[in-house]
Short mmCIF file of C-alpha atoms and ligand atoms in Angstrom, two decimals:
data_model
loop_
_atom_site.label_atom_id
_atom_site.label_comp_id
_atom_site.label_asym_id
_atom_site.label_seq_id
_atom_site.Cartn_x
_atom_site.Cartn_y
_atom_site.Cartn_z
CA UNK A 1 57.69 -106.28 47.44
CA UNK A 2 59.06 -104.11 50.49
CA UNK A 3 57.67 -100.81 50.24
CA UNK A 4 54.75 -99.69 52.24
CA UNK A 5 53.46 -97.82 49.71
CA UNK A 6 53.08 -100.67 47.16
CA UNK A 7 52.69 -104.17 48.21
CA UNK A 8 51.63 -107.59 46.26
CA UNK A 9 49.83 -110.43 48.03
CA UNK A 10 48.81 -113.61 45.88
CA UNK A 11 45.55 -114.83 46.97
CA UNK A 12 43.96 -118.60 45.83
CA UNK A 13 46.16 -117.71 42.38
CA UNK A 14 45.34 -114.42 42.17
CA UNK A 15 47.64 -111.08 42.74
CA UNK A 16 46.32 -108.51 45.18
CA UNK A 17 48.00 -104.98 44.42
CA UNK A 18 47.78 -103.16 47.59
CA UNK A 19 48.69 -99.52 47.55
CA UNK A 20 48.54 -97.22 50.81
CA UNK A 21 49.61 -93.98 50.27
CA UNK A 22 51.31 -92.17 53.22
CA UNK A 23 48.91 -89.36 54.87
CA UNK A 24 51.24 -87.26 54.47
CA UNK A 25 51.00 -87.60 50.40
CA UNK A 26 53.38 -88.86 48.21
CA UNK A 27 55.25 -87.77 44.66
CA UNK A 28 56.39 -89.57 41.91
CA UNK A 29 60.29 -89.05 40.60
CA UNK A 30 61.97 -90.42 38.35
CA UNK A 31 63.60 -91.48 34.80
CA UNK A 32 61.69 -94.53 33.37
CA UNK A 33 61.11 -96.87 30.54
CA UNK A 34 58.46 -98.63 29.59
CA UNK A 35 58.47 -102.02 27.70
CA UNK A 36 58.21 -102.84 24.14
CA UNK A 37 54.59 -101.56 21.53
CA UNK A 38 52.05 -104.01 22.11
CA UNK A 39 50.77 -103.66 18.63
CA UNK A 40 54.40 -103.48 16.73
CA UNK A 41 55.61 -106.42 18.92
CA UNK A 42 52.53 -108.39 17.34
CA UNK A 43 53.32 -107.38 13.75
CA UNK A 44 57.27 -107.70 14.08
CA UNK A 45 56.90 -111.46 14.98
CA UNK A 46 53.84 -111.85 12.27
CA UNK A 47 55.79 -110.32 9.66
CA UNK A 48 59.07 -111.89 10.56
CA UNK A 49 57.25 -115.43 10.16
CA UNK A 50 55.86 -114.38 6.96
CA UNK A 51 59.03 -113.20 5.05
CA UNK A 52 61.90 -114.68 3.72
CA UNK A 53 65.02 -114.48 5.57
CA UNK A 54 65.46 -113.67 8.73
CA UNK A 55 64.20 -111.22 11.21
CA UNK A 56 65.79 -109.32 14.27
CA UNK A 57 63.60 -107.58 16.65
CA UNK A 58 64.82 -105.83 19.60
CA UNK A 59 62.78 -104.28 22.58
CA UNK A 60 60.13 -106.99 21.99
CA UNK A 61 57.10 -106.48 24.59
CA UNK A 62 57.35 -109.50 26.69
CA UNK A 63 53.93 -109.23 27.58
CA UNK A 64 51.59 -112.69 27.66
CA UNK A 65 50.05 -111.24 24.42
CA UNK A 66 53.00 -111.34 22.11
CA UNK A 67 54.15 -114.60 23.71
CA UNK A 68 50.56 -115.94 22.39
CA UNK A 69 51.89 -114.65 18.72
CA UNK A 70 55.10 -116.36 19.24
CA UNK A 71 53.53 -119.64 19.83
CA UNK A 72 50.67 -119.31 17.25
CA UNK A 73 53.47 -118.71 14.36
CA UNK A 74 55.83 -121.11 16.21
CA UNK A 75 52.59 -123.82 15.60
CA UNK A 76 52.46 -122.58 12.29
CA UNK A 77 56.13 -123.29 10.90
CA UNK A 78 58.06 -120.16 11.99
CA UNK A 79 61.26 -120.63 14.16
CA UNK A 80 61.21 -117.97 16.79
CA UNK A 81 64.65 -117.67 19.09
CA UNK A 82 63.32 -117.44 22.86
CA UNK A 83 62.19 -114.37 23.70
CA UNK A 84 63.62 -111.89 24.75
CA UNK A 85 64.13 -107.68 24.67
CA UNK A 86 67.64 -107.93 23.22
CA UNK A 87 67.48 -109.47 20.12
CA UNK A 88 64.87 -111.95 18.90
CA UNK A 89 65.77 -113.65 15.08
CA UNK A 90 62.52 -114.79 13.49
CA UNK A 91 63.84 -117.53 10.65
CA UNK A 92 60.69 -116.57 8.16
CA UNK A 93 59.00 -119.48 6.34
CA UNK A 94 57.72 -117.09 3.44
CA UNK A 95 54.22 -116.15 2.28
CA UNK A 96 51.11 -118.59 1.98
CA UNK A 97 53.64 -121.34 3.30
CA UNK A 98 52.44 -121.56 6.76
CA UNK A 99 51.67 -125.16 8.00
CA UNK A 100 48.89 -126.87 9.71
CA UNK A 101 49.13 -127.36 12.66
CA UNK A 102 47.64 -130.83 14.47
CA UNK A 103 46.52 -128.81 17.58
CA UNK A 104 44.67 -125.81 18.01
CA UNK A 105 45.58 -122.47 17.97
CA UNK A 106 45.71 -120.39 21.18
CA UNK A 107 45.53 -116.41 21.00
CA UNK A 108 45.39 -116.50 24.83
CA UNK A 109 43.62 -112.56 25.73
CA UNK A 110 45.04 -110.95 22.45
CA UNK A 111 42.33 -109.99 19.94
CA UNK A 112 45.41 -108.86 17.79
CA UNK A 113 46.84 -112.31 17.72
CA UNK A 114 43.64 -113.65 17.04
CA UNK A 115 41.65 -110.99 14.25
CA UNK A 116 45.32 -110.37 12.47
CA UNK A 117 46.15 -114.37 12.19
CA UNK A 118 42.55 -115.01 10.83
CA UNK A 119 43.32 -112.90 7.59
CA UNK A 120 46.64 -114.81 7.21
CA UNK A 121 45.10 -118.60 7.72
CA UNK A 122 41.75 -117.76 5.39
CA UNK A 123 44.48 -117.05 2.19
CA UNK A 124 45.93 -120.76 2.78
CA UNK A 125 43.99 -122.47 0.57
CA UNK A 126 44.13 -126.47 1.35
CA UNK A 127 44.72 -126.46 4.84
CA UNK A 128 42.66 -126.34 7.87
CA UNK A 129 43.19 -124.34 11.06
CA UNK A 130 41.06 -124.31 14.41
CA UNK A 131 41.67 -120.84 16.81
CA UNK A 132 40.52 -120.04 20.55
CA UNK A 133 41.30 -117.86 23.26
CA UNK A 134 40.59 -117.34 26.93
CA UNK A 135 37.19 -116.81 27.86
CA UNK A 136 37.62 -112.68 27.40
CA UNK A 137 38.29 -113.67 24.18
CA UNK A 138 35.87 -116.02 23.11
CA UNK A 139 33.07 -113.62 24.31
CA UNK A 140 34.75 -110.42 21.41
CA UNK A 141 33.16 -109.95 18.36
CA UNK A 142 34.65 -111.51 15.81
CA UNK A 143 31.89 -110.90 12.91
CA UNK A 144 34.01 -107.11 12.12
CA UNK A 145 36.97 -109.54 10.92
CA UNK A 146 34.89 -112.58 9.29
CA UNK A 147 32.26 -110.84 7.33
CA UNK A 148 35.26 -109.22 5.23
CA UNK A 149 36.69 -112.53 4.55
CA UNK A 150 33.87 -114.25 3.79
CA UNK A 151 33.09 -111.60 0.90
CA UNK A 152 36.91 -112.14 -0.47
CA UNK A 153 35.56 -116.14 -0.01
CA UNK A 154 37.07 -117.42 2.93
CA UNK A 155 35.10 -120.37 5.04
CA UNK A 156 35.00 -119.38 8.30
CA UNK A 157 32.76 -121.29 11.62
CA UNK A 158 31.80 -120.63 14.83
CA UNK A 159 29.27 -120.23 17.70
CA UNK A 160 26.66 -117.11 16.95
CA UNK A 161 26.51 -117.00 13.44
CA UNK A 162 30.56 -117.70 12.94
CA UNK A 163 30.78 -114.44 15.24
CA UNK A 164 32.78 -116.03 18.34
CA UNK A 165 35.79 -118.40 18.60
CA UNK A 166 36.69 -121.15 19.11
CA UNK A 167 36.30 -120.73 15.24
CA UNK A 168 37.63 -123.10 12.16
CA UNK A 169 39.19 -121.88 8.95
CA UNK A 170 39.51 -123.55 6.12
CA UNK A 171 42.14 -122.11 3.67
CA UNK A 172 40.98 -120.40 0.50
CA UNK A 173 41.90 -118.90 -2.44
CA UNK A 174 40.57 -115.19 -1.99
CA UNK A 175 39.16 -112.36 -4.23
CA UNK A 176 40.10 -109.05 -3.88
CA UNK A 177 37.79 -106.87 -2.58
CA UNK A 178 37.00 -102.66 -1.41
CA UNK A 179 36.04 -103.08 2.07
CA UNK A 180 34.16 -100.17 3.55
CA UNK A 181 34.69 -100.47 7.03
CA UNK A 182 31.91 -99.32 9.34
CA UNK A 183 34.24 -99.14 12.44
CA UNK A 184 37.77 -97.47 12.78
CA UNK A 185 39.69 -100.67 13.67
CA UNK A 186 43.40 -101.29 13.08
CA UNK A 187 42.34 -105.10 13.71
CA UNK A 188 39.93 -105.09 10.92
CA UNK A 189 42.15 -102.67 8.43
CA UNK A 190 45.20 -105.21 9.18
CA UNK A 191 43.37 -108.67 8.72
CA UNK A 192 42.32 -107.65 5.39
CA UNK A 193 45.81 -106.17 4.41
CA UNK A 194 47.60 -109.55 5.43
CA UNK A 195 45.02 -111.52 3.61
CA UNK A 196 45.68 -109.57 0.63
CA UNK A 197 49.29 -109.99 0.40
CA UNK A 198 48.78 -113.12 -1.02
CA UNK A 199 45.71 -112.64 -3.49
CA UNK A 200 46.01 -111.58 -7.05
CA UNK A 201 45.18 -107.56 -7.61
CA UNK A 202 44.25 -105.03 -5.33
CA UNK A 203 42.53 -105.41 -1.68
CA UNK A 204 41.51 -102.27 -0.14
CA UNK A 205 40.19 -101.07 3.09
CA UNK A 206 39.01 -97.38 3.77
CA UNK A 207 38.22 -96.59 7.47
CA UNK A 208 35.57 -94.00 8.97
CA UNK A 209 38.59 -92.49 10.64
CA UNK A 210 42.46 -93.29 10.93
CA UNK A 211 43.51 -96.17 12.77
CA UNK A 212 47.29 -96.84 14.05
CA UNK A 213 49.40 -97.23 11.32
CA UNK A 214 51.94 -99.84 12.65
CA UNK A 215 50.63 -102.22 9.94
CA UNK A 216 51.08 -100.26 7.14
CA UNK A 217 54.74 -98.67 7.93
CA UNK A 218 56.12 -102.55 8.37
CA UNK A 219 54.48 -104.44 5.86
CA UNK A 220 55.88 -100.79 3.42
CA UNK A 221 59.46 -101.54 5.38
CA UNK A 222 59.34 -105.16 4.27
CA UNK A 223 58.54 -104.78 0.82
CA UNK A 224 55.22 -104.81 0.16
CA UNK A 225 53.49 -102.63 -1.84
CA UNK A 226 50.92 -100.24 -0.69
CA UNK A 227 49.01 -97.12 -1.82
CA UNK A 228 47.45 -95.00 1.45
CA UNK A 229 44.86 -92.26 0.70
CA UNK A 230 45.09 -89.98 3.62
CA UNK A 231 42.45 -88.14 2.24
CA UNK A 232 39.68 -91.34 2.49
CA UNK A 233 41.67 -92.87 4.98
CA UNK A 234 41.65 -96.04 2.60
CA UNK A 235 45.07 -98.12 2.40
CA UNK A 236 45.67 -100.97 -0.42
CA UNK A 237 47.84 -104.17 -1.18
CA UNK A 238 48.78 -105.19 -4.11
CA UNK A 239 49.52 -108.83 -4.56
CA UNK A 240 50.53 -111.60 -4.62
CA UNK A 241 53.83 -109.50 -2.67
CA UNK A 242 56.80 -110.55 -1.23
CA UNK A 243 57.93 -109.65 2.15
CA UNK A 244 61.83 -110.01 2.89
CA UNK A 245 63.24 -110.09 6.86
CA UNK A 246 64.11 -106.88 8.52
CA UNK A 247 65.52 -105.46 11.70
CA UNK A 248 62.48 -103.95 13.53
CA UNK A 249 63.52 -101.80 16.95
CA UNK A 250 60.20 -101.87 19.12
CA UNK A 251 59.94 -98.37 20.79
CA UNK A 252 58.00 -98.19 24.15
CA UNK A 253 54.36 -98.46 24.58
CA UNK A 254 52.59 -94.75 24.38
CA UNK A 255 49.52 -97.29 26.16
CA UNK A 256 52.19 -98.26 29.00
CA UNK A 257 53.64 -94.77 29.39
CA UNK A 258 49.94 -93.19 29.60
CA UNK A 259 49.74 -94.50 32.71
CA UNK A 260 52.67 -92.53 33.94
CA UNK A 261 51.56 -89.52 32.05
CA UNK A 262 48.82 -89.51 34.24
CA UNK A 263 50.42 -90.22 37.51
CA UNK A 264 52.78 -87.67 36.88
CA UNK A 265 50.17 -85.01 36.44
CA UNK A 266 47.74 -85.46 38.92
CA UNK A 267 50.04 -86.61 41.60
CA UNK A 268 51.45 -82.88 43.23
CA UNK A 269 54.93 -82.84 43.31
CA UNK A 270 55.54 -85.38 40.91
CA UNK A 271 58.00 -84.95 37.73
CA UNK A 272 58.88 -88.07 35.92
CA UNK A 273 60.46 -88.65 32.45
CA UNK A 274 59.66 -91.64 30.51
CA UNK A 275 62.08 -92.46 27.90
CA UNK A 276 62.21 -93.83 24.30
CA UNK A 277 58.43 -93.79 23.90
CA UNK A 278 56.57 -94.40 20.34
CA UNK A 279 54.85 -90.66 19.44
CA UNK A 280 53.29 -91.94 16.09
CA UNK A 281 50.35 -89.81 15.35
CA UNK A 282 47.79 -92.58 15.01
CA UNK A 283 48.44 -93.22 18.71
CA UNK A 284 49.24 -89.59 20.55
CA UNK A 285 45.79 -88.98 20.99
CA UNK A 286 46.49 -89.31 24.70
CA UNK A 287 49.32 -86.34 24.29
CA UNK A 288 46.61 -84.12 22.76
CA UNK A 289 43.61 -84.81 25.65
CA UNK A 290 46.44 -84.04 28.11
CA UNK A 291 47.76 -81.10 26.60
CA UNK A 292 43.87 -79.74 26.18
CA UNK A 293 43.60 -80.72 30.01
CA UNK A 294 46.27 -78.33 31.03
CA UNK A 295 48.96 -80.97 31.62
CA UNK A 296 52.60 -80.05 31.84
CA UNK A 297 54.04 -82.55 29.22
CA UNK A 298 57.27 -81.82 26.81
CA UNK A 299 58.54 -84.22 23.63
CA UNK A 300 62.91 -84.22 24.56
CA UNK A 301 64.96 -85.33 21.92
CA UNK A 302 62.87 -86.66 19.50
CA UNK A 303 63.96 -89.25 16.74
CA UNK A 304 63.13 -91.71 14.19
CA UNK A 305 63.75 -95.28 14.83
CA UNK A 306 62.81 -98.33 12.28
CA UNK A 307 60.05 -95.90 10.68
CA UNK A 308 58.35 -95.55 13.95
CA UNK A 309 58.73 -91.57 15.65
CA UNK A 310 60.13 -91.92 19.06
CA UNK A 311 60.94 -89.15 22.08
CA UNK A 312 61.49 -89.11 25.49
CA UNK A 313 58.15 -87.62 27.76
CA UNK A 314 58.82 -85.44 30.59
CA UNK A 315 55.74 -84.47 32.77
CA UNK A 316 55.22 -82.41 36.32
CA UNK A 317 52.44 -81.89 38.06
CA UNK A 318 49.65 -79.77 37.04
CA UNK A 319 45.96 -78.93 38.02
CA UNK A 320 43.60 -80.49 35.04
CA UNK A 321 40.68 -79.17 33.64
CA UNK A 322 37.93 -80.94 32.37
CA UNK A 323 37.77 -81.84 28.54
CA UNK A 324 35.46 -83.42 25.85
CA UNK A 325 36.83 -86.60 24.25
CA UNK A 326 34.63 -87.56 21.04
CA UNK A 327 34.98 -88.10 17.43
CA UNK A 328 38.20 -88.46 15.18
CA UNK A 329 39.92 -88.51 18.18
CA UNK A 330 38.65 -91.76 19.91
CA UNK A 331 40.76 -94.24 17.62
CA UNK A 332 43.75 -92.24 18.55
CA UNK A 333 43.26 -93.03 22.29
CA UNK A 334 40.96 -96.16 22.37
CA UNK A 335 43.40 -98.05 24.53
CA UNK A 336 43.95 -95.09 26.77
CA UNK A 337 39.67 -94.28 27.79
CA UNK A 338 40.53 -96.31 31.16
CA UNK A 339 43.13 -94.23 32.01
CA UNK A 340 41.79 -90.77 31.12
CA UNK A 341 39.27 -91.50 33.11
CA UNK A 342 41.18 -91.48 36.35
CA UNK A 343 42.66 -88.06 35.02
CA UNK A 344 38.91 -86.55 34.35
CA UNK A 345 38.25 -87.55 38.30
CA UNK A 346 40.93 -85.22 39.23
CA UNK A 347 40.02 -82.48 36.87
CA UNK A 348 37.77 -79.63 37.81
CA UNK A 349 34.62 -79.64 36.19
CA UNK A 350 32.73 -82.21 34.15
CA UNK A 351 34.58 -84.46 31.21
CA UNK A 352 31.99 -86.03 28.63
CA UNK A 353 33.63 -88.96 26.26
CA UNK A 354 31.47 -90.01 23.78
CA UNK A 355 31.94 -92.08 20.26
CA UNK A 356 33.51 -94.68 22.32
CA UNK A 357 31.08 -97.76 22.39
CA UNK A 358 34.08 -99.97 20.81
CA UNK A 359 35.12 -99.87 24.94
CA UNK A 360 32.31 -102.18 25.69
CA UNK A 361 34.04 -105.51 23.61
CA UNK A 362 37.35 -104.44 24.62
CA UNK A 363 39.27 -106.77 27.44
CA UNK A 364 36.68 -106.08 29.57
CA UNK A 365 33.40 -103.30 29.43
CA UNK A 366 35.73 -101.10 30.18
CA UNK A 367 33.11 -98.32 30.13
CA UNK A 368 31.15 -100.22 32.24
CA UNK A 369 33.98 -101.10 34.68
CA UNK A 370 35.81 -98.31 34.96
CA UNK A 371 32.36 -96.40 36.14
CA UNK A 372 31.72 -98.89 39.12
CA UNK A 373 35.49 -99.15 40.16
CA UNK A 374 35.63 -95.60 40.09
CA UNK A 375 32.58 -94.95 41.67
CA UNK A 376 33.11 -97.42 44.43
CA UNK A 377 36.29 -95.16 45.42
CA UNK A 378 33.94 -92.42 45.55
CA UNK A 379 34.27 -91.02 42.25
CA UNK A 380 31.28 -89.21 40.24
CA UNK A 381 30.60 -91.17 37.07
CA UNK A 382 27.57 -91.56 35.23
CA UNK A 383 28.11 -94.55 32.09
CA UNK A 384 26.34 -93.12 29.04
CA UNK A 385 25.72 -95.81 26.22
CA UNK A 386 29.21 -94.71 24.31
CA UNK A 387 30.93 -93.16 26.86
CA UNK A 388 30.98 -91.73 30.41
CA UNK A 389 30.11 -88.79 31.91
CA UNK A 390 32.95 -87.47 34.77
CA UNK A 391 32.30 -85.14 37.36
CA UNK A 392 35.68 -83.98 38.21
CA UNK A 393 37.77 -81.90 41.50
CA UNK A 394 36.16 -84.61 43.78
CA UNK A 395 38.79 -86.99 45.90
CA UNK A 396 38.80 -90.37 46.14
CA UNK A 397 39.13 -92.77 49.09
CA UNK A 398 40.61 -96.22 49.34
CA UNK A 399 38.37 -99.38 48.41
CA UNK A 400 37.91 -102.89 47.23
CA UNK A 401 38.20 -103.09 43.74
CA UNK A 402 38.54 -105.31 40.76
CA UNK A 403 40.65 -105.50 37.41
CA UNK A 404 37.93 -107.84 35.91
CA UNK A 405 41.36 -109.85 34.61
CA UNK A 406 41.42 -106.67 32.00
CA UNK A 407 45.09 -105.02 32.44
CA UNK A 408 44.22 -101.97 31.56
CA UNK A 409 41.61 -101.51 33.98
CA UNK A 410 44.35 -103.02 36.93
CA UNK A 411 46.95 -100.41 35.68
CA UNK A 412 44.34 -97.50 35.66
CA UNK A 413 42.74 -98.43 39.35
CA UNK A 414 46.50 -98.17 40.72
CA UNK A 415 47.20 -94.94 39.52
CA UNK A 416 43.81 -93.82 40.80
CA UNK A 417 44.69 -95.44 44.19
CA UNK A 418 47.62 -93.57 44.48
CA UNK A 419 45.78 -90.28 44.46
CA UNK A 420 43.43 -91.51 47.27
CA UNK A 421 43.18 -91.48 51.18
CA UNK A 422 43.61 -94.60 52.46
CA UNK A 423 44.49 -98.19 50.97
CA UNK A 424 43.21 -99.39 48.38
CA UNK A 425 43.09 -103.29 47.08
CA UNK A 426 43.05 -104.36 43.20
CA UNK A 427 41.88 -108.09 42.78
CA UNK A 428 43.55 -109.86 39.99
CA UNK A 429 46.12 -107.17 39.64
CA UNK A 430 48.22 -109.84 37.81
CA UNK A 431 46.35 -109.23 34.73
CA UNK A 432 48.67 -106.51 34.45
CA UNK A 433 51.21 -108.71 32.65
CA UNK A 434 49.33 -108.87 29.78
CA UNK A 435 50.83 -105.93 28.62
CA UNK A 436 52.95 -104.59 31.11
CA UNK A 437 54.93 -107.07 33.40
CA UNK A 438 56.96 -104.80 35.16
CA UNK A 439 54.32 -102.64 36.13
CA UNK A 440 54.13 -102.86 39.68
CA UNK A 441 58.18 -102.87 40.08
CA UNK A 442 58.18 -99.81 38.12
CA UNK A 443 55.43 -98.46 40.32
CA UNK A 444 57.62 -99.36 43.09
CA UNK A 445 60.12 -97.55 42.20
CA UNK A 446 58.39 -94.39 41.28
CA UNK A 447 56.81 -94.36 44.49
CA UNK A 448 59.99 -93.60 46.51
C1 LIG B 501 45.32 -102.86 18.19
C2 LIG B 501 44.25 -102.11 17.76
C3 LIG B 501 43.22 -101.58 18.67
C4 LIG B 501 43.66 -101.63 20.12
C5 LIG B 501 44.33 -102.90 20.48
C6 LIG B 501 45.55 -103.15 19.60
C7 LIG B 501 46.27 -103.37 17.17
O1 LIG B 501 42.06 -102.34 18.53
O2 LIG B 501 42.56 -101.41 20.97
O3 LIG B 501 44.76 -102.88 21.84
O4 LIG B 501 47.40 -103.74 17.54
O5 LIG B 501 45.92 -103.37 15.99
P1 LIG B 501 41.01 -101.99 17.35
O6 LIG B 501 41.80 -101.85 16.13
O7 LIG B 501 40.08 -103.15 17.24
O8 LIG B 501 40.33 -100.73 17.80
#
């Protein structure tokens, strides 16, 4: 990487992000895009290896977490094309046919891969599966996924209780059940869902509060058949269904873009427009907080593409104010706490999040971590036990800091680093490819 602004330095394996903003303050211009839904990536390939026929995705995320799908369902029977954002064919293998595989299972750092496939390999009765992950992974909770499927009769094992991979499966014929779950959790709501497409009657799951939908909307698009109460905020599957192949576009990551939301409106001078971005309203909490924090953001040409709502987000630069962040709105924005953060630092006044203890089995703490990174760059930031508290309209100087390998928490700290005096240095910045690979190009090229 060339520019001064923005420079990458591998240390012993590891990626040091080094950002030095000129004294003289910078802006960031630009027309962007950012790459591929984490979440509908992970279902396009699931589904796609679960129908019959053939699949097409386009504008796959080629992220390491939906190449730990890929691999999974490759090791299960599916034949996925190489990947790719142009056109990926997924040659289904049809429900309850996936096969054992003689090696282990790998969800790498994706609890999606992991909590989503566990639904899928507990309804296969007769065969036996073993799953992992990296050691992020295998220190999540994965009780919130195994106590449901253990009351529809699934065998599940692990360390603490059957709570923490590596875990063992074997296949089962399930029972439908009506799970109340205690948390709002897309994870949870979809692991059930896919376990019930292949068990006779009705499974249902009704959430505290909504969760994305992604789940719903392509297993609906692929032919299964659901009934959603909005009112209880309780979805159902009716089996035993059958899914047939579709053509799924991905739209861009509303996660990925919230990091340039936020540049754009803290940094003065800045106007950037991020294209072809998913605005379903499951996941636009970050929109809302913005919009309540005084930020200058407008929805162009808005459109509807594979059942997902997409538009193009233009922001400028605008003075924020301080918000609260609590309640209903949490699972709306759960992956995008990190980043808000870094907006409530440059807001005047004092942000309280709350309701947001699901942050501290994320990636990383990410309550936790975001306080001391922060803090270390001189922020004001007290950690409460299910949220933080931000003292805003301070500024922020140039430090040592750490992504705790959580990409999230990399992206966020560079954003924040751009708004300080002096350089700052992000260890293990790569882990930023988990979900965003061409971060730091992009970055790059805002920057100038
Ligand atoms: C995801 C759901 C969310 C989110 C994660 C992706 C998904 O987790 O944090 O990054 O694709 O279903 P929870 O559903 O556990 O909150």
């Amino acid at each position: 990487m060339s520019s001064s602004i923005v420079s990458l330095k591998s240390v012993e394996q590891q990626q040091e992000l080094i950002i030095t903003p000129p004294s003289s303050g910078l802006s960031l211009k630009g027309k962007i895009t950012v790459p591929g839904d984490k979440s509908i990536s992970h279902r396009a390939l699931m589904l796609g290896a679960l129908a019959a026929g053939e699949t097409v995705i386009k504008g796959l995320l080629l992220g390491e977490d939906p190449r730990s799908t890929a691999s999974c369902f490759r090791a299960l029977g599916a034949e996925i094309s190489e990947l790719n954002t142009e056109k990926i064919v997924v040659s289904g293998i049809g429900l309850g046919n996936l096969t054992e595989p003689a090696d282990v299972l790998d969800a790498g750092n994706s609890g999606t891969t992991l909590r989503l496939m566990l639904g899928l390999l507990a309804s296969h009765p007769g065969r036996f599966f073993t799953v992992t992950g990296d050691s992020s992974l295998r220190s999540r909770p994965m009780s919130r996924v195994v106590k449901p499927l253990q009351e529809m009769g699934a065998q599940i094992w692990g360390r603490k209780n059957n709570s923490l991979a590596p875990l063992a499966v074997s296949g089962q014929q399930l029972k439908p059940i009506h799970y109340h779950s205690p948390i709002a959790s897309a994870q949870v709501k979809s692991c059930i869902l896919l376990a019930g497409l292949s068990i006779d009657g009705k499974t249902t799951v009704t959430e505290p509060a909504l969760s994305r939908d992604h789940s719903e909307r392509m297993l609906k698009a692929f032919g299964a058949d659901l009934e959603i109460d909005p009112q209880t905020h309780s979805v159902s599957v009716i089996g035993p269904t059958r899914l047939s192949g579709q053509t799924v576009i991905v739209p861009g990551d509303i996660s990925s873009a919230a990091f340039w939301l936020v540049a754009g409106s803290i940094v003065p001078g800045s106007e950037l427009i991020i294209e072809n971005v998913g605005i379903n309203p499951t996941r636009t909490g970050i929109l809302d907080v913005l919009e309540m924090m005084g930020a200058d953001l407008t929805l162009l040409n808005q459109r509807e593409v594979t059942g997902e709502p997409v538009a193009d987000i233009q922001v400028q630069y605008s003075q924020l104010q301080a918000c609260t962040i609590s309640g209903d709105l949490i699972p709306r924005l759960i992956d995008e706490i990190p980043i808000l953060a870094v907006a409530a630092v440059f807001a005047q006044g004092t942000t309280v999040i709350r309701d947001a203890q699901e942050l501290r089995v994320k990636e990383s703490d990410r309550l936790a971590v975001m306080a001391s990174e922060l803090n270390r760059m001189g922020a004001k930031i007290t950690e409460l036990p299910d949220g933080l508290e931000i003292t805003g309209g301070g500024s922020l100087v140039g430090a040592q800091v750490d992504s705790y390998t959580d990409h999230r928490i990399a992206m966020s700290l560079a954003i924040a680093a751009l708004n300080a005096s002096y350089s700052t240095t992000i260890h293990r910045a790569q882990a930023a490819s988990i979900s965003y690979p061409e971060f730091f190009s992009t970055l790059q090229q805002v920057c100038q």
